[in-house]
Tab-separated table of C-alpha atoms in Angstrom:
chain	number	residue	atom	x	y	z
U	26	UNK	CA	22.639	-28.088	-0.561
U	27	UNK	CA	26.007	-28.373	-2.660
U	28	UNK	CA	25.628	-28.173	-6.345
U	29	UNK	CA	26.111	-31.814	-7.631
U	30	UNK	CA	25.936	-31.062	-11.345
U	31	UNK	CA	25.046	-29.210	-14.567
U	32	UNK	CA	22.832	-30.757	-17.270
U	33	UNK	CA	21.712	-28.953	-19.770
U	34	UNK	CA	19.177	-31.626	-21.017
U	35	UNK	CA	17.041	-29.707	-22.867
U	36	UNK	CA	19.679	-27.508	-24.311
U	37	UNK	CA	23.096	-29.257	-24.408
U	38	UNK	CA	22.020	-32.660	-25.174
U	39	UNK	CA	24.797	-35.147	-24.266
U	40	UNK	CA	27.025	-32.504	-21.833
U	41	UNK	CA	28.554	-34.060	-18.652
U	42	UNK	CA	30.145	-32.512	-15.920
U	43	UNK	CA	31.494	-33.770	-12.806
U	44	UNK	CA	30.271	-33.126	-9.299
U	45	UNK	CA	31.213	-29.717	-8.339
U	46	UNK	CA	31.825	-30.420	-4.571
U	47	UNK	CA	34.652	-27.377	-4.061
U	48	UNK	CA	31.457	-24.904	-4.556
U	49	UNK	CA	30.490	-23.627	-1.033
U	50	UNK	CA	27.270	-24.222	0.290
U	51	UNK	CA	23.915	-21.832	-0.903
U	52	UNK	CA	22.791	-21.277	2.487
U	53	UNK	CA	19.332	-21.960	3.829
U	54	UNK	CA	16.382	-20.191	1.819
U	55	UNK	CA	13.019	-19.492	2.958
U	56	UNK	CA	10.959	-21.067	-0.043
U	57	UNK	CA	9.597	-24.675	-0.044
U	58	UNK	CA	11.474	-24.899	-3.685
U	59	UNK	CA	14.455	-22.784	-5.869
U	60	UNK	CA	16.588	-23.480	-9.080
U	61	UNK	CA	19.396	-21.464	-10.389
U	62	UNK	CA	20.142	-22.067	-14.075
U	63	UNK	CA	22.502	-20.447	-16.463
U	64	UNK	CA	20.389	-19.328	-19.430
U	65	UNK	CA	22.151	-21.637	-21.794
U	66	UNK	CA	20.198	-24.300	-19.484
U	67	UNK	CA	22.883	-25.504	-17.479
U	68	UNK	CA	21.916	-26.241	-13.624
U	69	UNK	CA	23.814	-24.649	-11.498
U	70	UNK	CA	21.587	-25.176	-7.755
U	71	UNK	CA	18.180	-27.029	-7.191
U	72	UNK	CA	16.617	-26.842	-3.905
U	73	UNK	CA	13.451	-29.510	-4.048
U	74	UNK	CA	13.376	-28.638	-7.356
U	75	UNK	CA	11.068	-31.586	-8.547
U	76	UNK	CA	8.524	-30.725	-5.740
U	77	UNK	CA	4.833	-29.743	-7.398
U	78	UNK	CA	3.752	-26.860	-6.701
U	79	UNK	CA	1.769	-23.592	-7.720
U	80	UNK	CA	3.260	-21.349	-10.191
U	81	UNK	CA	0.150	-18.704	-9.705
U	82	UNK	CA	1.239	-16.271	-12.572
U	83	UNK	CA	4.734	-17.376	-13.148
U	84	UNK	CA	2.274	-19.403	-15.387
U	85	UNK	CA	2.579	-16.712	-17.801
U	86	UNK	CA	6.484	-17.389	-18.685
U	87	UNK	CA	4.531	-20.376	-20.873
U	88	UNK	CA	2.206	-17.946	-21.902
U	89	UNK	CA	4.774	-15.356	-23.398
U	90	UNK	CA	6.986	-18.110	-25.165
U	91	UNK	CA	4.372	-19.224	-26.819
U	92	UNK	CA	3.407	-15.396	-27.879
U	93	UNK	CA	7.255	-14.831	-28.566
U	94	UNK	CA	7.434	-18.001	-30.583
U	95	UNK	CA	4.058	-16.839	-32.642
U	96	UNK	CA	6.215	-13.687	-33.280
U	97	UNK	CA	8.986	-15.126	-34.996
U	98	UNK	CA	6.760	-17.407	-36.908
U	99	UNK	CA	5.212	-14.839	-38.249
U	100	UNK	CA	1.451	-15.769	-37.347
U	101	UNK	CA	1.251	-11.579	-35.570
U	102	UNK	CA	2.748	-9.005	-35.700
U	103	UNK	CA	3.666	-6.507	-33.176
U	104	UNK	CA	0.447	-4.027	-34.884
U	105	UNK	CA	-1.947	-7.321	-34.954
U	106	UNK	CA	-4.708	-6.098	-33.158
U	107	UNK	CA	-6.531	-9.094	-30.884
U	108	UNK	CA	-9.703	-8.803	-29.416
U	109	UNK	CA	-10.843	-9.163	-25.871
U	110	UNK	CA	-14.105	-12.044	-25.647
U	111	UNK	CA	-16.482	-11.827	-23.383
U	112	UNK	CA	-14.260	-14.619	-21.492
U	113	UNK	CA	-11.416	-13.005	-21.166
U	114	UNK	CA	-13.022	-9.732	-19.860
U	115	UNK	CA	-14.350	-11.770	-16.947
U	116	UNK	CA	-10.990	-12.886	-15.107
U	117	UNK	CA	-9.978	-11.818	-12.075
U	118	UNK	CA	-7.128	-10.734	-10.170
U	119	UNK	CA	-4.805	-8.398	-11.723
U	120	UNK	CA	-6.277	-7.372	-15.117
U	121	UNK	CA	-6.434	-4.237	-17.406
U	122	UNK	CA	-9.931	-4.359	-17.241
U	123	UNK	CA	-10.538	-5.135	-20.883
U	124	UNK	CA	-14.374	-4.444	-22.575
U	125	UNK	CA	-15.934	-7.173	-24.308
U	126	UNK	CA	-14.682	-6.190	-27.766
U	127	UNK	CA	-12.106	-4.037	-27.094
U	128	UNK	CA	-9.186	-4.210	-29.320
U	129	UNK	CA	-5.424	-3.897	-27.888
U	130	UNK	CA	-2.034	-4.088	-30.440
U	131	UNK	CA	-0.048	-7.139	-29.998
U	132	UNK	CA	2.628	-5.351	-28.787
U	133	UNK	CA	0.316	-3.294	-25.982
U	134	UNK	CA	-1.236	-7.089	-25.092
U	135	UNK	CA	2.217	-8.557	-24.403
U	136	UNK	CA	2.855	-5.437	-22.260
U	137	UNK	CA	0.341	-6.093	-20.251
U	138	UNK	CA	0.976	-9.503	-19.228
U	139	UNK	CA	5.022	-8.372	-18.536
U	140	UNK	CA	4.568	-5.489	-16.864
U	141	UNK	CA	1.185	-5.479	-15.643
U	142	UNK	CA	0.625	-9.651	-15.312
U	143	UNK	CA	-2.795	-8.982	-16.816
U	144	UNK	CA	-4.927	-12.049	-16.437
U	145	UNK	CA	-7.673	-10.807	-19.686
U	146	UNK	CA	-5.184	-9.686	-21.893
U	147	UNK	CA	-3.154	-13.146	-21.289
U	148	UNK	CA	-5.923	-14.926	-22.260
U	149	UNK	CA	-6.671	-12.992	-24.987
U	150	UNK	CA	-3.663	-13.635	-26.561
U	151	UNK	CA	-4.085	-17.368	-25.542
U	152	UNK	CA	-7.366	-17.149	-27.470
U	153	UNK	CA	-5.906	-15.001	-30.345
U	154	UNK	CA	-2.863	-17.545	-31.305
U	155	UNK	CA	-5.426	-21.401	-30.947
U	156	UNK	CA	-9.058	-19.984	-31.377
U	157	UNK	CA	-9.501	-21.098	-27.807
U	158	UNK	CA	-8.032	-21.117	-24.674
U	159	UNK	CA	-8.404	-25.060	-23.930
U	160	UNK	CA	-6.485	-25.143	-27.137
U	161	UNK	CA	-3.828	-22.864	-26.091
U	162	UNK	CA	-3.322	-24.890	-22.794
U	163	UNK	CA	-2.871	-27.874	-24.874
U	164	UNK	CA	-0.169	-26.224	-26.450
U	165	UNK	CA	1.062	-25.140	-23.525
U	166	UNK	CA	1.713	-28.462	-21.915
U	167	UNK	CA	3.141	-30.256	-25.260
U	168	UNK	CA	5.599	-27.204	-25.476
U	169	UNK	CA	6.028	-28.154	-21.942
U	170	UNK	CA	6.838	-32.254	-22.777
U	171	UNK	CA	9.166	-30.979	-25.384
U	172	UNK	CA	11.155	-28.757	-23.090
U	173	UNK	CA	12.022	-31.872	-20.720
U	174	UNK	CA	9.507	-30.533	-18.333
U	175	UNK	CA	8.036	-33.711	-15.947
U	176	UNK	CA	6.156	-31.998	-13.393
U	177	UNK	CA	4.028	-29.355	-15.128
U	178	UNK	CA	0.263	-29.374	-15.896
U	179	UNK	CA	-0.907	-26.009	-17.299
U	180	UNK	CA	-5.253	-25.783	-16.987
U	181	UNK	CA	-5.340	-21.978	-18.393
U	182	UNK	CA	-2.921	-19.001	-19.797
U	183	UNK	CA	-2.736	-17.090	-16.261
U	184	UNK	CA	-2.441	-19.363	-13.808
U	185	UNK	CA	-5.455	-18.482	-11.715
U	186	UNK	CA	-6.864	-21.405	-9.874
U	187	UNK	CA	-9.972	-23.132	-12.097
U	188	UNK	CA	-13.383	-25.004	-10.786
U	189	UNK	CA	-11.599	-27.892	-8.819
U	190	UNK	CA	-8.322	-27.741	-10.734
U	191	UNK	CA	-5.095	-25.847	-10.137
U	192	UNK	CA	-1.675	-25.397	-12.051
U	193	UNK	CA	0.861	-27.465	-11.219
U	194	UNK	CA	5.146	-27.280	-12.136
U	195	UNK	CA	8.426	-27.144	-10.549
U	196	UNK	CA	10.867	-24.809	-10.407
U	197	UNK	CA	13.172	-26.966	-12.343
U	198	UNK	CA	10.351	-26.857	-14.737
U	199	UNK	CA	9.714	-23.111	-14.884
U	200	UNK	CA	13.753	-22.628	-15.593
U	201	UNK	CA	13.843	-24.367	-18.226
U	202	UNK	CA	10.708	-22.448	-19.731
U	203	UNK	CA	12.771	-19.497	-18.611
U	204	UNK	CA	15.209	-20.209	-20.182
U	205	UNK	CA	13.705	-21.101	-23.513
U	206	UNK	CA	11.825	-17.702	-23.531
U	207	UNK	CA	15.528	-15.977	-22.898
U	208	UNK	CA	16.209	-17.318	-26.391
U	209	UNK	CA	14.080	-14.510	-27.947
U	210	UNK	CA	15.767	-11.670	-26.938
U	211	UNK	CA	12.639	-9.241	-27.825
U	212	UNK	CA	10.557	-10.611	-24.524
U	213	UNK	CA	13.250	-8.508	-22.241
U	214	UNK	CA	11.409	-5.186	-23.787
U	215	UNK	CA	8.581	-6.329	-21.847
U	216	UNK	CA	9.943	-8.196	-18.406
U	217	UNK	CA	12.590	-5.267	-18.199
U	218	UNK	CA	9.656	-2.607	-18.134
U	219	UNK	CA	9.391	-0.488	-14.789
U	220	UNK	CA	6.457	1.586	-15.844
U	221	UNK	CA	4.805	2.227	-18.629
U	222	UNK	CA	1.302	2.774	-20.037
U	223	UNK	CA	-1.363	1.383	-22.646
U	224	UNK	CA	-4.334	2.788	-24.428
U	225	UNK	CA	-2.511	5.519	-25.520
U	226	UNK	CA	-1.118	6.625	-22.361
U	227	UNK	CA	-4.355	6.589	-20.255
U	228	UNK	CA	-3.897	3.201	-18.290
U	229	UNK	CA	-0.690	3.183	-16.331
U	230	UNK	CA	1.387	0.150	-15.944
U	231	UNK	CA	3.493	-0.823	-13.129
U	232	UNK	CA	6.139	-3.732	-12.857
U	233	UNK	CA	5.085	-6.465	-10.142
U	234	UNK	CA	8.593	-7.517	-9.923
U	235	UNK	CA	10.138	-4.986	-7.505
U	236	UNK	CA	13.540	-6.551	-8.027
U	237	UNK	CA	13.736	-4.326	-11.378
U	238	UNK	CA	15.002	-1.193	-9.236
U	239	UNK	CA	16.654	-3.220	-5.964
U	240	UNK	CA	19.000	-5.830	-7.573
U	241	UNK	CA	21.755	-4.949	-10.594
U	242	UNK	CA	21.541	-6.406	-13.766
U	243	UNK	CA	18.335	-8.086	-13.224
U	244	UNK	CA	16.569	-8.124	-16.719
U	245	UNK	CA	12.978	-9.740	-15.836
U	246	UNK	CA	11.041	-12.216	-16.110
U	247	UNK	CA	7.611	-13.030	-14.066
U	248	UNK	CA	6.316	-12.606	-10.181
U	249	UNK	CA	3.159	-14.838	-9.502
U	250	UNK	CA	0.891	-14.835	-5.926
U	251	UNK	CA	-2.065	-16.402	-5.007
U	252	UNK	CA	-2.718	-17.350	-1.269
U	253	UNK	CA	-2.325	-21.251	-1.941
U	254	UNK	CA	0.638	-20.798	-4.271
U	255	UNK	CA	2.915	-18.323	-1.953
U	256	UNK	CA	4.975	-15.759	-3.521
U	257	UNK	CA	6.532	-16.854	-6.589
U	258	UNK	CA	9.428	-15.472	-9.166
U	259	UNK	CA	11.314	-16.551	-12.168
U	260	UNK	CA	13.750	-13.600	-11.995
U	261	UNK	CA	16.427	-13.212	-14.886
U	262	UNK	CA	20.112	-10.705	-14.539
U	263	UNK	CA	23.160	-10.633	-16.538
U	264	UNK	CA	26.506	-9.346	-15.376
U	265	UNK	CA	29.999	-10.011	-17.319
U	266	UNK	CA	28.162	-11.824	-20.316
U	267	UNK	CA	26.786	-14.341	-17.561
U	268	UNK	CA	22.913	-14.972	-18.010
U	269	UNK	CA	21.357	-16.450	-14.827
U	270	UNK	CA	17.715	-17.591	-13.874
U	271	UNK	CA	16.361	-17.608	-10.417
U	272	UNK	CA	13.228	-20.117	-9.165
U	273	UNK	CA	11.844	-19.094	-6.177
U	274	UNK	CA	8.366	-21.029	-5.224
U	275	UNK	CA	5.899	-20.995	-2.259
U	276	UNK	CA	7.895	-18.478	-0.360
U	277	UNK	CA	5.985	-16.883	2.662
U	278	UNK	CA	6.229	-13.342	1.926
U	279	UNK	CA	7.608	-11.120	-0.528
U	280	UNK	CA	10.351	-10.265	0.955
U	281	UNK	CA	11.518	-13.604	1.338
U	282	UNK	CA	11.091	-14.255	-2.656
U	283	UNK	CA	13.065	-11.157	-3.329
U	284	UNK	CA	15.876	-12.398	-0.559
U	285	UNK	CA	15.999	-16.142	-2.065
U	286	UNK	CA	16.107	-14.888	-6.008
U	287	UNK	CA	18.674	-12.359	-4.945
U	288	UNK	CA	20.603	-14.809	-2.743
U	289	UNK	CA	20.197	-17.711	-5.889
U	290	UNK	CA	21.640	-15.146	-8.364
U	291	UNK	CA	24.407	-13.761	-6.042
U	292	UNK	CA	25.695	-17.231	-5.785
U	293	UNK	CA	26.074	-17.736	-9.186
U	294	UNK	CA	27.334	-14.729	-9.881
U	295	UNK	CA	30.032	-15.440	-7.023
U	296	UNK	CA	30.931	-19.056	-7.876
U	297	UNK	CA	30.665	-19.276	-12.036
U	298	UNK	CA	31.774	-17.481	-15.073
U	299	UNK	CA	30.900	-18.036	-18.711
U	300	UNK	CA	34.002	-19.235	-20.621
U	301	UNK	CA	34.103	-19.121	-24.739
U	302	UNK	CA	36.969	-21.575	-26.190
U	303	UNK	CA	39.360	-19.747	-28.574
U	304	UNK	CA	37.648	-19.372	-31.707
U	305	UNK	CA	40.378	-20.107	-33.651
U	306	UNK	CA	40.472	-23.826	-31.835
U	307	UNK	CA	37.252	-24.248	-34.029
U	308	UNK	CA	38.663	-24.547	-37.643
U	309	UNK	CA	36.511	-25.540	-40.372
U	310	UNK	CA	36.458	-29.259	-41.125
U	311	UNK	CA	36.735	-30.717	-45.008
U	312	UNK	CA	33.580	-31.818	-47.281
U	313	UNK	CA	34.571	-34.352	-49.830
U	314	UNK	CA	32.042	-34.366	-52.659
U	315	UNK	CA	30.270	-31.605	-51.072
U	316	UNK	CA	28.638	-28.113	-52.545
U	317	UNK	CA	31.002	-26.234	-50.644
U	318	UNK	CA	34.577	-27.292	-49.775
U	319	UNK	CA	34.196	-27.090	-45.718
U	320	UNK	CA	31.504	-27.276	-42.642
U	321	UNK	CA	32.235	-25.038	-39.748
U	322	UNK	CA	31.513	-26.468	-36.335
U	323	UNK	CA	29.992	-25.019	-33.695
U	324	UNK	CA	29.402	-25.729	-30.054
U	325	UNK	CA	25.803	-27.073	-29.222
U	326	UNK	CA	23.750	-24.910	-27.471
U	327	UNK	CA	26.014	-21.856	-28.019
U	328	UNK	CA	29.497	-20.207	-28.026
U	329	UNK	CA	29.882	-20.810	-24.469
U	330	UNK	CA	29.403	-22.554	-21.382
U	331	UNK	CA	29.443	-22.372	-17.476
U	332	UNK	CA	31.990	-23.776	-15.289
U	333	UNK	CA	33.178	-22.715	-11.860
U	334	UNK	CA	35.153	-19.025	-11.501
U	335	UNK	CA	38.219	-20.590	-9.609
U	336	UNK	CA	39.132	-23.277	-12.580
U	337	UNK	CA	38.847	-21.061	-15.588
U	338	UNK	CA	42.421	-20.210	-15.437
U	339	UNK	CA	43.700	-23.771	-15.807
U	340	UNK	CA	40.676	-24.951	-18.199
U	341	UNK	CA	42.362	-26.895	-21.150
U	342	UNK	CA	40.514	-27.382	-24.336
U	343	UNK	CA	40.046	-30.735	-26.461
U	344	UNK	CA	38.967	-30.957	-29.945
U	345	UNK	CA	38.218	-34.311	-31.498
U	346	UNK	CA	37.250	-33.604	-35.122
U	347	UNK	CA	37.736	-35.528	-38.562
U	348	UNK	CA	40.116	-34.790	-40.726
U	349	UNK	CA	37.565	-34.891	-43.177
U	350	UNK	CA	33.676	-35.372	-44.187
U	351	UNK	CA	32.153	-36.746	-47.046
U	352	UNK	CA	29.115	-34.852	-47.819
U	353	UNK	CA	25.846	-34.201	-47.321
U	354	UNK	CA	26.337	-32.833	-43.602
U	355	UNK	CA	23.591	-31.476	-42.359
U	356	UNK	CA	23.080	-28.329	-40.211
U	357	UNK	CA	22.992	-29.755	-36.343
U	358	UNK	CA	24.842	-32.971	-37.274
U	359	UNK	CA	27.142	-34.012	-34.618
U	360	UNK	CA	30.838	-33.981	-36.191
U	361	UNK	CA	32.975	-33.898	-33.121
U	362	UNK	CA	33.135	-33.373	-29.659
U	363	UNK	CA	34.974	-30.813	-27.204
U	364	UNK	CA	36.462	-31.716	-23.738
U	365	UNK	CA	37.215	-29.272	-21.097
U	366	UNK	CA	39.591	-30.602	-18.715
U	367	UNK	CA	41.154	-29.012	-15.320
U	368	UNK	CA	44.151	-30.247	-14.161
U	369	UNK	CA	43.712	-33.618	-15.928
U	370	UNK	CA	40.250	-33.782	-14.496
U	371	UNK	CA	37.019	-33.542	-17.033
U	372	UNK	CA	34.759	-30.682	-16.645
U	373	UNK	CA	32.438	-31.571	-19.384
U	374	UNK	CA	32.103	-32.887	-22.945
U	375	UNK	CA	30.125	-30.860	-25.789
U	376	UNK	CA	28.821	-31.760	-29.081
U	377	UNK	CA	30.380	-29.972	-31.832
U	378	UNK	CA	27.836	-29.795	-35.225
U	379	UNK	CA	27.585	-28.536	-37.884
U	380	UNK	CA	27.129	-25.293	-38.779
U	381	UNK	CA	25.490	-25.097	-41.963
U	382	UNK	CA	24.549	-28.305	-44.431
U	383	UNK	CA	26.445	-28.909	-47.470
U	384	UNK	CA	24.780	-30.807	-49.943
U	385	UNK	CA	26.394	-33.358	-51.894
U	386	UNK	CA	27.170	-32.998	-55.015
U	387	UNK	CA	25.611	-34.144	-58.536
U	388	UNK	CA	26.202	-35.999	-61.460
U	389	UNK	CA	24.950	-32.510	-63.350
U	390	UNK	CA	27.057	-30.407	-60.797
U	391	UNK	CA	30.131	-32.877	-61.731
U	392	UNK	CA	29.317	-32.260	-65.673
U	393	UNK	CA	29.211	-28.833	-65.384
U	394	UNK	CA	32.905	-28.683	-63.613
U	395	UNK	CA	34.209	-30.851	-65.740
U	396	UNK	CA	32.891	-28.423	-68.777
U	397	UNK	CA	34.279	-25.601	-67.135
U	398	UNK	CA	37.481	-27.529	-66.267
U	399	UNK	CA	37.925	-27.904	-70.254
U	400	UNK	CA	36.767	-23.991	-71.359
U	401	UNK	CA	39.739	-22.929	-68.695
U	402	UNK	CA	42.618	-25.522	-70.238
U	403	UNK	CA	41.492	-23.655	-73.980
């Protein structure tokens, strides 16, 4: 299936490309659904990428961006120390085997669900961050609506099946909770983890994804299996300042998950290239009446984007900007737009916003200049 575009829509609101149709064909994979995404949350390949299916404990990529996103917040820290219930001792599948009561760091928590994909300790953390894990879940799925995700119903933090109700997404959905978690950096201390331990070294912890020692530059993220779900993988790599995520769902064996994520992220790695516009194309725009005399535009969604290896050497660059703003601008505001064009042809269009707001002046901050103006002519 050829690639026929990249939308970033929940990062790059308002970016068009064309249809890519020079890009050579992925190649038949074994899984009943894939996605490969640039981090930035442009779409490189789908493969029934809509179809709903089980994510088995790929569920915990939601799980850890919500943890990660705590963490910035500033509701834990990496020494909070959260307490295993009665509840979450009682999962099953892969778990650390917590005691009712038992208290585990933060930090030693999120290593267990990374490395270990420890059912207890994922929702102990889930239980830790809303009081409860039904209230957790509901955060899970709005986090899930506000990440442009239409095919995902979460029912608990690990993805284990529940009494007559399962766990239901995409792989198009998982990237682009993939790629939302890749926005906090600190979660590839965990995912890039081969072996480690907890409990002060006497529980050993081993990666589930194998790819960590068999593919270069992979960085993460999560491996899920259950016998209705298949084998599963959200699998993250970087090479040449290129961050990719591979979907692989419902493939029959392991093997064949570790073949399709490596085949995804070969592909990209073969066919695109991040590209950064001169900086120096990005000159700050005036602020009439403003706190500060200019507003420095940026590129939404980041300093660069994806486009295809073989037209990066003829990529022109477009800047549409005014010649001047009358203040207040505020931070995000959409000032301009940037065109890449090829030959003529147009690649894509980008938002450029602002940087940083500038407030508008006052009648005070005009009285006080014109003061000053007057102690300077004495």
């Amino acid at each position: 299936m050829a690639v026929k575009k990249m939308i970033c829509a929940a990062l790059l609101s308002g970016l068009l490309l064309t249809q890519a149709a020079a890009l050579p064909e992925m190649g038949e994979l074994n899984a009943k659904s894939a996605a490969l995404y640039a981090a930035n949350g442009q779409e490189l390949y789908t493969y029934n990428a809509d179809e709903p299916l089980q994510p088995a404990s790929v569920t915990k990529i939601m799980t850890m961006l919500l943890a990660m996103e705590a963490l910035e917040r500033g509701e834990v820290t990496l020494d909070t120390m959260v307490t295993g219930s009665e509840y979450a001792c009682s999962m099953g599948g892969t778990q650390v085997w917590l005691e009712p009561g038992e208290q585990l760091s933060f930090d030693e928590m999120m290593k267990a669900i990374a490395v270990g994909s420890a059912n207890d300790c994922a929702v102990a953390v889930a239980e830790h961050l809303a009081g409860t894990e039904d209230a957790f879940v509901e955060r899970m799925n709005q986090r899930a609506v506000e990440l442009g995700c239409t095919n995902t119903k979460f029912i608990n933090a690990n993805g284990l099946d529940g009494m007559g109700e399962k766990t239901m997404t995409s792989a198009r959905d998982i990237a682009l909770i993939s790629c939302e978690l890749l926005k906090h950096p600190k979660i590839l201390d965990y995912t890039g983890i081969w072996m480690d331990s907890i409990r002060g070294g006497t529980f050993s912890l081993a990666n589930t994804n194998k790819m960590l020692k068999s593919y270069p530059g992979l960085t993460g993220l999560k491996t899920g299996y259950i016998s209705e779900a298949g084998y599963c993988i959200s699998a993250s790599a970087e090479r040449d300042g290129l961050s990719l995520v591979a979907v692989v769902m419902a493939a029959p064996t392991k093997e064949n998950r570790m073949a399709d994520a490596s085949a995804l992220l070969n592909y990209g790695f073969a066919n695109f290239a991040a590209y950064t516009p001169p900086a120096d194309e990005l000159t700050p725009v005036p602020v009439a009446l403003g706190r500060a005399d200019s507003v420095q535009p940026v590129m939404q969604g980041g300093a660069s984007f994806i486009v295809e290896k073989e037209k990066i050497s003829a990529l022109e660059t477009h800047m549409e900007l005014p010649a001047a703003l009358t203040a207040p601008v505020q931070a995000g505001q959409e000032i301009g737009k940037l065109t890449v064009t090829n030959g003529g042809e147009t690649l894509l269009e980008v938002p450029l916003t602002a940087a940083e707001t500038v407030e508008a002046v006052t009648v005070a901050d005009l009285f006080l200049s014109f003061l000053g103006g007057l102690s300077g002519a004495q």
